[in-house]
CSV table of C-alpha atoms in Angstrom, one decimal:
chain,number,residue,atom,x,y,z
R,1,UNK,CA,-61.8,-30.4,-180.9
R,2,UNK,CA,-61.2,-32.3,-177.3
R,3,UNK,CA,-63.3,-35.4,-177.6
R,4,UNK,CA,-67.1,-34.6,-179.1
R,5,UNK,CA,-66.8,-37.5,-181.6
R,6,UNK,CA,-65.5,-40.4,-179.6
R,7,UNK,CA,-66.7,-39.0,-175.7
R,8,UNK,CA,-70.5,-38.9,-176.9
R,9,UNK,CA,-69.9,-42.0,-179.3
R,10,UNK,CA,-68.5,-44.1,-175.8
R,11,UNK,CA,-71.5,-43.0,-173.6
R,12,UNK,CA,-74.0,-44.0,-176.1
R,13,UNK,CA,-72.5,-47.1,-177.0
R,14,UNK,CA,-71.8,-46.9,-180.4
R,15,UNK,CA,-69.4,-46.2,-182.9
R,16,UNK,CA,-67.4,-42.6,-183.7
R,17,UNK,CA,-64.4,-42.2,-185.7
R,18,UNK,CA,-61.9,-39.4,-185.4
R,19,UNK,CA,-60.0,-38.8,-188.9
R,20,UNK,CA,-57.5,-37.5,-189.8
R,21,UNK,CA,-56.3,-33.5,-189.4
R,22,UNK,CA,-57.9,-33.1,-192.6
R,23,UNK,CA,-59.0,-36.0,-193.8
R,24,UNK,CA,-62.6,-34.8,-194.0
R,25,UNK,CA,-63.3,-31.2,-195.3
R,26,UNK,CA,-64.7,-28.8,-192.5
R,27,UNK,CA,-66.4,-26.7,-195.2
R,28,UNK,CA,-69.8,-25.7,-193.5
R,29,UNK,CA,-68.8,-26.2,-190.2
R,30,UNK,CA,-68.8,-23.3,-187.4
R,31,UNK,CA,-65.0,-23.7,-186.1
R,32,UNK,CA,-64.0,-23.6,-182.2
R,33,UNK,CA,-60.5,-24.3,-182.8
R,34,UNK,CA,-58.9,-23.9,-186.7
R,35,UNK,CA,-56.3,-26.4,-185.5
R,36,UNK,CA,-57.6,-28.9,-183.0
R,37,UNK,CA,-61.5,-28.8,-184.4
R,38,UNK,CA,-62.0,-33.1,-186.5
R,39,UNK,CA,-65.3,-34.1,-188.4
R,40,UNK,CA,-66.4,-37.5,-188.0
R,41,UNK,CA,-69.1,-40.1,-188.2
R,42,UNK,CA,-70.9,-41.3,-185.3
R,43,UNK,CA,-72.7,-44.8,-186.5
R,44,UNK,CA,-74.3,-48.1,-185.5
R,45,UNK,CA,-71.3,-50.4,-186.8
R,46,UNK,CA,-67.4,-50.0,-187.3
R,47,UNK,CA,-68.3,-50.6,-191.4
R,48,UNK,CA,-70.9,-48.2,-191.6
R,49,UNK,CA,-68.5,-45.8,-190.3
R,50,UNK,CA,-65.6,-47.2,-193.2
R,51,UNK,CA,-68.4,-46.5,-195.5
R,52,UNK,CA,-69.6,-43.1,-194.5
R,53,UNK,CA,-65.4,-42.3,-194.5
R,54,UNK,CA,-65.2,-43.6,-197.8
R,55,UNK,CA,-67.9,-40.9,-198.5
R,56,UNK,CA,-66.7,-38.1,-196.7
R,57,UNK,CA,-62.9,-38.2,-197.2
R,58,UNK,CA,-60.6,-36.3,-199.9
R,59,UNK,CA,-59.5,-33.2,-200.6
R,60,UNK,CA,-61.7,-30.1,-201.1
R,61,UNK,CA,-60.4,-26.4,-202.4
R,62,UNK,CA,-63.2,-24.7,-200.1
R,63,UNK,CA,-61.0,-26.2,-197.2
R,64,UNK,CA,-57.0,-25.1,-197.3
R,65,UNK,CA,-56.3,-27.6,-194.0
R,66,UNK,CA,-57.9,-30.7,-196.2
R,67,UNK,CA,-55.1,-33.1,-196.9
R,68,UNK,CA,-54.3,-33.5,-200.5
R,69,UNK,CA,-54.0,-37.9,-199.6
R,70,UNK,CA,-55.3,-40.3,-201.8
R,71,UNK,CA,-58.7,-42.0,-200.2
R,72,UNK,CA,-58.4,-45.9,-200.3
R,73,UNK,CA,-61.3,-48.2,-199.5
R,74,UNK,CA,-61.8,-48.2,-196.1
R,75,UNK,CA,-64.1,-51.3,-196.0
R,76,UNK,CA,-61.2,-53.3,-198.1
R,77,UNK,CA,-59.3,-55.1,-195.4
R,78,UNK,CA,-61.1,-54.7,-192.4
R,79,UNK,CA,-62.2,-58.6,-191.9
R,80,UNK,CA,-58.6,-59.5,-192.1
R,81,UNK,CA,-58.2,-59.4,-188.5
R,82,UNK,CA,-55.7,-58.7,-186.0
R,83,UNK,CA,-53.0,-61.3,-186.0
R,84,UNK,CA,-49.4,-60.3,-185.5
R,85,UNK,CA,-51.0,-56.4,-185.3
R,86,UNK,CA,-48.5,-54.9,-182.6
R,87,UNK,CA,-51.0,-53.3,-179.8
R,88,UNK,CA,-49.5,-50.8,-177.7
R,89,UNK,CA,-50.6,-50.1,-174.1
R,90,UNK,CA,-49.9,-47.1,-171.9
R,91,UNK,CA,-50.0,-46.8,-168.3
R,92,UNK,CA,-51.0,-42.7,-169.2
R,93,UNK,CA,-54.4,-43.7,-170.1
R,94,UNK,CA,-55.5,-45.4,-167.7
R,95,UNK,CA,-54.8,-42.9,-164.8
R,96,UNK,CA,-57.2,-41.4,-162.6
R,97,UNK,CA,-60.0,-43.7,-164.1
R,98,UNK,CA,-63.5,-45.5,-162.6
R,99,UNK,CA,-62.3,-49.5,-161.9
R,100,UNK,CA,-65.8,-50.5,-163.7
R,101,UNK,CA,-64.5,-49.3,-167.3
R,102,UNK,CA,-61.0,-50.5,-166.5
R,103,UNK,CA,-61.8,-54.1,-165.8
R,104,UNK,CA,-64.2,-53.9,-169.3
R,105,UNK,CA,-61.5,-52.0,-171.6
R,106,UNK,CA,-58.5,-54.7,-170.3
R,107,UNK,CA,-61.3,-57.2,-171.0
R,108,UNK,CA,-61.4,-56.0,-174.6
R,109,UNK,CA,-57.7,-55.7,-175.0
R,110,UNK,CA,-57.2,-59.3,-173.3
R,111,UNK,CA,-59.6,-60.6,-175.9
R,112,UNK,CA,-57.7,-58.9,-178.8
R,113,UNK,CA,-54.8,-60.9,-177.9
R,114,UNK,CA,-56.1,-63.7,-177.5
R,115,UNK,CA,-57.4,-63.0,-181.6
R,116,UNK,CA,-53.7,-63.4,-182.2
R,117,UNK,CA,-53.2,-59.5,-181.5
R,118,UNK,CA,-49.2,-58.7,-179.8
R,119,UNK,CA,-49.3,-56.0,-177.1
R,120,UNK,CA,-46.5,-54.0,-175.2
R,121,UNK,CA,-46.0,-51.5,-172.8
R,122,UNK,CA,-45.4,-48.2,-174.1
R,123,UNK,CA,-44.5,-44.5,-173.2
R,124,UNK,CA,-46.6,-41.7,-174.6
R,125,UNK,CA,-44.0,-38.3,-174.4
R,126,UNK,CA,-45.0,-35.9,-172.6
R,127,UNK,CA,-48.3,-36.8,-171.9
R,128,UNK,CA,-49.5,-34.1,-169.3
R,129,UNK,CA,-47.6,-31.3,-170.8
R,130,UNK,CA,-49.8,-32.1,-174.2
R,131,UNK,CA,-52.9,-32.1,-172.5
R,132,UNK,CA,-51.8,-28.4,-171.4
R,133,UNK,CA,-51.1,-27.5,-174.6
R,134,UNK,CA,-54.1,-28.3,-176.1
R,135,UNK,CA,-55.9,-26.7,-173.7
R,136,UNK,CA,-53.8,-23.2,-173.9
R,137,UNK,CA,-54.4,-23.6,-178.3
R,138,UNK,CA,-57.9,-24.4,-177.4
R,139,UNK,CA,-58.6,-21.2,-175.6
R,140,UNK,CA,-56.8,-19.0,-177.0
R,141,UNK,CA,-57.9,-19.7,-181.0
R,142,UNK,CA,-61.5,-20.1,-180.0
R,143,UNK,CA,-61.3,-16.8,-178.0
R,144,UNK,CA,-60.3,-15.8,-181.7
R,145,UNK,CA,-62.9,-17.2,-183.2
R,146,UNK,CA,-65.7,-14.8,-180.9
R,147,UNK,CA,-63.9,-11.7,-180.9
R,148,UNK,CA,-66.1,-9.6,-182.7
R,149,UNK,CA,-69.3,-10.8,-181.4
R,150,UNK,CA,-67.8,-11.2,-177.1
R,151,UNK,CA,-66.7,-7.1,-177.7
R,152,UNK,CA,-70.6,-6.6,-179.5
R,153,UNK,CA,-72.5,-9.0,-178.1
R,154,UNK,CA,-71.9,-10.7,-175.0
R,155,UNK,CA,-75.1,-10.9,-173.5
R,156,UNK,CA,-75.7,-12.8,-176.1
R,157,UNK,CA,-73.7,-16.3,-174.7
R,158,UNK,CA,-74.9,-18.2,-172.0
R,159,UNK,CA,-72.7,-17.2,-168.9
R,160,UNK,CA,-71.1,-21.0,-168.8
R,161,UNK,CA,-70.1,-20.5,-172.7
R,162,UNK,CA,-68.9,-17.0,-172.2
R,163,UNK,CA,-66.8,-17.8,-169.3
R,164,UNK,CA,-64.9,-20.7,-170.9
R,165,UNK,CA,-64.5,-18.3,-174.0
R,166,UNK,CA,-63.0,-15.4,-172.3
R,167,UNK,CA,-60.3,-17.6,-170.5
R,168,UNK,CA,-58.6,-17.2,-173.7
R,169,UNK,CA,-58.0,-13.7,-173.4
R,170,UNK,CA,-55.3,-14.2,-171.0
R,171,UNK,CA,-53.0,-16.8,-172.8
R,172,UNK,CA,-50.1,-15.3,-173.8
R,173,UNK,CA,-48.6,-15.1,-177.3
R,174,UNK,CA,-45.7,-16.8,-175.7
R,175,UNK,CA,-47.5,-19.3,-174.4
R,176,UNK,CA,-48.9,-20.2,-178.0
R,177,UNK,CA,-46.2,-20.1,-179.6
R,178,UNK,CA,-44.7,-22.5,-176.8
R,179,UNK,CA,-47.6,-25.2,-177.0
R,180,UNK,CA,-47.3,-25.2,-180.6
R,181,UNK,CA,-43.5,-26.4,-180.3
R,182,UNK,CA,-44.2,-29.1,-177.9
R,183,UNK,CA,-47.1,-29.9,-180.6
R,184,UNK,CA,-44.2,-30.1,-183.2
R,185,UNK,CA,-41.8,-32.3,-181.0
R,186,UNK,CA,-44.4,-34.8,-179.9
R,187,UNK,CA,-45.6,-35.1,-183.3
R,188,UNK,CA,-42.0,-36.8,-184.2
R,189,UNK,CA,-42.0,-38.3,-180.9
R,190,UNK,CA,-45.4,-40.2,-182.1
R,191,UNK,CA,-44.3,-40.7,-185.1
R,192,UNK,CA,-41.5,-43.1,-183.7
R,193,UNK,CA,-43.6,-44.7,-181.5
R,194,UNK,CA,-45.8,-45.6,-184.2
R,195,UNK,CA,-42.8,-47.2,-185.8
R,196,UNK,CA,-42.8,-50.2,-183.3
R,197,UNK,CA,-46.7,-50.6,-183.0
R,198,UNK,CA,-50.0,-50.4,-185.0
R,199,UNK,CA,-52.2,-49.4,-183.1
R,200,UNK,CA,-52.4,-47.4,-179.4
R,201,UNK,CA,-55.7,-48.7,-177.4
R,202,UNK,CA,-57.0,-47.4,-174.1
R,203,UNK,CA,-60.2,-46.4,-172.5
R,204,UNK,CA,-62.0,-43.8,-175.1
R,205,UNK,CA,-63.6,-42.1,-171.1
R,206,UNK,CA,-62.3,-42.7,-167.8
R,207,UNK,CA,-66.2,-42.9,-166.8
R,208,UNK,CA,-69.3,-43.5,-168.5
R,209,UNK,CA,-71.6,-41.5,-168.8
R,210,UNK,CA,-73.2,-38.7,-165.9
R,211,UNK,CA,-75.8,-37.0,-165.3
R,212,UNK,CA,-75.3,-33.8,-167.0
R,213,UNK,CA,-76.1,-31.9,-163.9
R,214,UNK,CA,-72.9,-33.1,-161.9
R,215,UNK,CA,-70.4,-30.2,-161.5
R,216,UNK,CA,-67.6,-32.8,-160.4
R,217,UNK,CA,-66.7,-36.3,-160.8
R,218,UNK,CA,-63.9,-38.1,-158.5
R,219,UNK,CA,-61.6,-40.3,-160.0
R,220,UNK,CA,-59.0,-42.4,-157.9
R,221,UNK,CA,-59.3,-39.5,-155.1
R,222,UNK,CA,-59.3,-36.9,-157.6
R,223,UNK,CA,-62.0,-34.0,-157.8
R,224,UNK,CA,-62.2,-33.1,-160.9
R,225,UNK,CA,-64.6,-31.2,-163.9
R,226,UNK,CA,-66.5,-33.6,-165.9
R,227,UNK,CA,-66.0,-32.0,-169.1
R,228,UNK,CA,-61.8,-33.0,-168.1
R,229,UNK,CA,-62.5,-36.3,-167.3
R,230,UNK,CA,-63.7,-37.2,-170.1
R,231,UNK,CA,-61.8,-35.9,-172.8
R,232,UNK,CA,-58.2,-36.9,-171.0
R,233,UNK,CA,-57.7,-39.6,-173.3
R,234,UNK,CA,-59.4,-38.3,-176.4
R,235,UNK,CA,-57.7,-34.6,-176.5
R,236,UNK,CA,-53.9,-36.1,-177.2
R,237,UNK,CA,-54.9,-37.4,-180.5
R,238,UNK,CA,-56.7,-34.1,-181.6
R,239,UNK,CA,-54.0,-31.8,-180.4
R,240,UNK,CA,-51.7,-34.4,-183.3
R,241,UNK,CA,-54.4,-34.5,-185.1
R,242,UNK,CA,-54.4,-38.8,-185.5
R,243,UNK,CA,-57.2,-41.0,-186.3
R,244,UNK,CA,-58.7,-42.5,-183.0
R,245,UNK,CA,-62.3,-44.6,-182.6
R,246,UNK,CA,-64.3,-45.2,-179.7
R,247,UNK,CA,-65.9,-48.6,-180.2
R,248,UNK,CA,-68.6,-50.4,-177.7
R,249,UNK,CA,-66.5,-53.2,-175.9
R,250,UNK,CA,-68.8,-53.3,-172.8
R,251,UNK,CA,-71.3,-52.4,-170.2
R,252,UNK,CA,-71.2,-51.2,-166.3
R,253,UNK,CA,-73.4,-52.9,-163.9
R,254,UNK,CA,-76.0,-50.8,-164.0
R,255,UNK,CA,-75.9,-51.0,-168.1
R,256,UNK,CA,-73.8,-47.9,-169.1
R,257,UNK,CA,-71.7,-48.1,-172.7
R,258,UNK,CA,-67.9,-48.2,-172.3
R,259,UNK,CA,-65.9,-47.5,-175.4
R,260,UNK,CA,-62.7,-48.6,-176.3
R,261,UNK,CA,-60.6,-45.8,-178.1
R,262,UNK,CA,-58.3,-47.1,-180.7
R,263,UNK,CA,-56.2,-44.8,-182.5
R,264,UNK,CA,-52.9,-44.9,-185.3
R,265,UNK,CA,-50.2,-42.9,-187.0
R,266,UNK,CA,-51.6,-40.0,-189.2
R,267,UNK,CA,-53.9,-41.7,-192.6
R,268,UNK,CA,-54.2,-45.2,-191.1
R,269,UNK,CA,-57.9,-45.3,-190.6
R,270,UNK,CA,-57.9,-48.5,-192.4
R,271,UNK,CA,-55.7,-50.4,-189.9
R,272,UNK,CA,-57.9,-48.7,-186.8
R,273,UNK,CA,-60.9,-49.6,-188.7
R,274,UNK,CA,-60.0,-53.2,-189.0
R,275,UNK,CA,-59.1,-53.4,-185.4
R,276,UNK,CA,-62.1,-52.1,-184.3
R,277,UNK,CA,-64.1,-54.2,-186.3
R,278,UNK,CA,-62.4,-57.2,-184.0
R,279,UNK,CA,-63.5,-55.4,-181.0
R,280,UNK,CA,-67.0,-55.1,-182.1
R,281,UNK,CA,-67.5,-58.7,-183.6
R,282,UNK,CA,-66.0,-60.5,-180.2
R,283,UNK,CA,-67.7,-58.0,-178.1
R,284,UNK,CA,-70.8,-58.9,-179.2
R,285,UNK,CA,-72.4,-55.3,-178.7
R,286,UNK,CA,-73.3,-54.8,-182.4
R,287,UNK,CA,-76.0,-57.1,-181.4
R,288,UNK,CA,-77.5,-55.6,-178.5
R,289,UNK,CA,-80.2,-52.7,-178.7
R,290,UNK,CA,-80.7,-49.9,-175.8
R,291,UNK,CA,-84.5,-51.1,-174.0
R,292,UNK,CA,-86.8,-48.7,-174.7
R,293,UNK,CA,-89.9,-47.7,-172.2
């Protein structure tokens, strides 16, 4: 919905891919949000995860949001490499963000160039106005979602759950309807950026992981909740619904994951697949195993 595939997949240092809005059928699952709410595999390797997509993916008729897109092999193709693959960069996700996982994800990118890989600057649209209006769809459709039992049953949420649940009852229908235009214009927006690159790679967190009792991280000066920091770069790609991974390019000092978030226009897992699969094999993390004891 904002991140829970890719932000627990970069803290424990292994892979999670993001699909497509409806790539995979959410038949079974317990929505939060009918139109920001993904599922994806988490898994040891960037193939395993190709394979498990090949699985998963298609069309179902218990679903109505499950696109109607032919599956390809996701494993064909993905040893082919990243030469001549246009990599864009932008400044947006890399703001407010710890220096430890900023030196390792320019690392990772630095050593996909150098893997014959072309990278430019680029310009995501709109980029904090999005991250509002995720947050205002977000609220207000999971608000939905509880209705019935917040009027029956409230004592029934935790106060932390309630709380974040009941902010929704004060976003406007006007303000809906408003984040769902600027969800329509940046979709086109993306769509021409994707026109001059592949692929758009950044930091999957700003941070790696905390200890889950910490109210507040700062970042770059900035106090901030935890739960924000780390989806900031992850929630864009939900509120457009575009297929993003978080693949282990790295360590911090003291031996925390960083992930590398790669993401694509709309049904090109296949080309984020294969880049990620370059990540992983020059990273050399597929080969390391958390100490146990």
């Amino acid at each position: 919905t904002g991140g829970s595939i890719r932000v627990p997949a970069s803290l424990c240092g292994v892979v999670g891919l993001k699909p497509t809005y409806g790539r995979i059928s959410r038949r079974g699952v317990a929505p939060l949000s009918w139109s920001l709410d993904h599922v994806g595999p988490m898994t040891r390797t960037v193939k395993d995860a190709a394979i498990l997509l090949n699985v998963l993916a298609g069309p179902d008729p218990a679903d109505p949001t499950c696109a109607q897109t032919p599956v390809p092999d996701y494993t064909a193709g993905i040893d082919e490499g990243v030469k001549d693959l246009r990599i864009g960069i932008s400044a947006d996700l890399f703001t407010r963000m710890d220096g430890e996982v900023e030196t390792v994800t320019r690392k990772a990118i630095a050593a996909l160039e150098a893997m014959g890989a072309q990278t430019e600057s680029v310009t995501i649209p709109l980029w904090d106005e999005a991250l509002t209006a995720a947050i205002v769809l977000l609220n207000a459709e999971a608000v939905a979602v509880h209705e019935t039992h917040l009027k029956n049953r409230p004592e029934d949420y935790g106060p932390d759950v309630r709380i974040r649940l009941e902010q929704g009852l004060f976003v406007t229908a006007l303000e809906y309807v408003k984040a769902q235009r600027l969800r329509s214009l940046l979709a086109k927006d993306m769509t021409r950026l994707f026109e001059k690159i592949d692929v758009l790679v950044g930091p999957a967190t700003p941070v790696a992981a905390l200890s889950p009792d910490r109210e507040t991280v700062t970042l770059c000066g900035h106090t901030e909740d935890p739960r924000a920091a780390l989806t900031r770069t992850t929630r864009f790609h939900n509120l457009l619904g575009l297929p993003s991974i978080s693949v282990p390019c790295g360590v911090t000092v003291n031996g925390l994951p960083i992930g590398l978030q790669i993401a694509a226009a709309s049904f090109y897992e296949a080309t984020v697949l294969r880049v990620a699969h370059v990540c992983e094999q020059t990273s050399g993390w597929v080969s390391k195993h958390p100490s146990v004891g």
